[in-house]
Amino acid sequence: MTDDAAAAPTCLARPLPGPGDDRAGGCAAARGVDGRPLHAAALKFFWGPMDCGKSTMALQMNHNHARQGRRGLVTTRIDRSLGPQVTTRIGLAHEAVEVTDDLDLRDLVRDAWAEGVRVDYLICDEASFYNLEHVEQMAELVDKFDVDVYAFGLATDFRSCLFPAAQRLFELADEVARIQVEVLCWCGREGLLNARVVRGEVVREGAQVVIGDTVDTADVRYQVLCRRHYRSGDLGPRA
Ligand SMILES: [Zn+2]
C-alpha cells in the first residue's frame, strides 16, 4: 500500500476484473482515436550489485509516479530490516508487501481493486529473491491487466551465477537496465560481483541466499568486488 492509498480516489479508469477473470485483456486500457492503447504497460528490470542504490531508486520511482497521480504497490522479499518494508542504506523507508512463496501478485492487485484501490503499477524490490512463478505473474499483470511492473534486484549471486528470477526477468522483460550508480571495488574499478565473505575469506559454495550484511563485523558479509578481485578472492588491504 502506498502511504496515501486510503485517500486515493476511487474513480477507476478501467473496468475491474473480478477474481478468476482471465479474459484476454481482462482490464482493457483506454484507447485513443486511432484504436491504440493510450498507455502500454511494461515490465522493466533494473539490476546492479549490492549497495548500488537499487532500493533507493525503487522508492524514488514510486515517489515520482505517485506525484503524477498514479497509484502503486511496493513489494519486497528479505529486506535488510526483516520487516514488511523497503529500507535503503541512505535511510529511506517505505511500507511494503512481503512476497512469500504463496503470494500471487495477480491476487494482490485484484484484491486491491476489489477494495476500490487503484493499482497502476507495482514496484518489486529484491526481485531476484522472488520465485519464477512471481516473474510469470509480473508478465501477466503487464499483458492482461495493463499494470506496469518495475522490478529491482541483483543479477548474480555470490557464485557469480544468475539468480533464477533474475534470469527469467532478463528473458521476459520489455526493458532491462543496469543501474548507473557505480559502486567501486576497493581497487577503484567498477564493482560488478557480490562476494560472500565468511571469517575473512571469499566463499564460493553454499546456499544461494544467506542473510548477511555489508558491515565488516558480521559473521557472513558481502562485499562488492570488480571481476578481477572477485576471481582472485582479494578483499583488499582493509580485509
Ligand atoms: Zn578490484
mmCIF file of C-alpha atoms in Angstrom, residues 14 34 36 44 47 60 71 91 95 98 123 125 128-129 133 154 156 163-164 168 174 183-184 188 194 211 214 228 236:
data_model
loop_
_atom_site.group_PDB
_atom_site.id
_atom_site.type_symbol
_atom_site.label_atom_id
_atom_site.label_comp_id
_atom_site.label_asym_id
_atom_site.label_seq_id
_atom_site.Cartn_x
_atom_site.Cartn_y
_atom_site.Cartn_z
ATOM 1 C CA ARG A 14 -10.784 0.882 -16.444
ATOM 2 C CA ASP A 34 -6.606 5.513 -33.591
ATOM 3 C CA ARG A 36 -4.140 2.068 -29.981
ATOM 4 C CA LYS A 44 11.167 -3.353 -16.612
ATOM 5 C CA TRP A 47 19.713 -4.575 -11.835
ATOM 6 C CA GLN A 60 12.338 7.333 -5.910
ATOM 7 C CA ARG A 71 -1.176 4.645 -7.590
ATOM 8 C CA GLY A 91 17.891 5.934 5.410
ATOM 9 C CA GLU A 95 5.993 0.065 3.862
ATOM 10 C CA GLU A 98 6.276 -9.108 1.845
ATOM 11 C CA ILE A 123 7.427 -1.765 -7.610
ATOM 12 C CA ASP A 125 12.172 -4.679 -4.784
ATOM 13 C CA SER A 128 15.966 -11.708 -7.591
ATOM 14 C CA PHE A 129 14.762 -13.430 -4.396
ATOM 15 C CA GLU A 133 6.158 -18.026 -10.674
ATOM 16 C CA LEU A 154 20.691 -8.329 -8.069
ATOM 17 C CA THR A 156 24.067 -12.648 -9.843
ATOM 18 C CA PHE A 163 19.561 -15.849 -9.688
ATOM 19 C CA PRO A 164 16.733 -17.860 -11.338
ATOM 20 C CA ARG A 168 13.715 -15.026 -16.059
ATOM 21 C CA ASP A 174 10.404 -5.376 -22.069
ATOM 22 C CA VAL A 183 29.752 1.068 -6.521
ATOM 23 C CA LEU A 184 33.505 0.684 -6.567
ATOM 24 C CA GLY A 188 38.809 1.716 -7.639
ATOM 25 C CA ASN A 194 28.818 -9.782 -4.897
ATOM 26 C CA ILE A 211 21.304 -13.183 5.068
ATOM 27 C CA THR A 214 27.878 -5.440 4.229
ATOM 28 C CA ARG A 228 39.453 -9.313 -11.291
ATOM 29 C CA GLY A 236 41.898 -5.567 -0.337
#
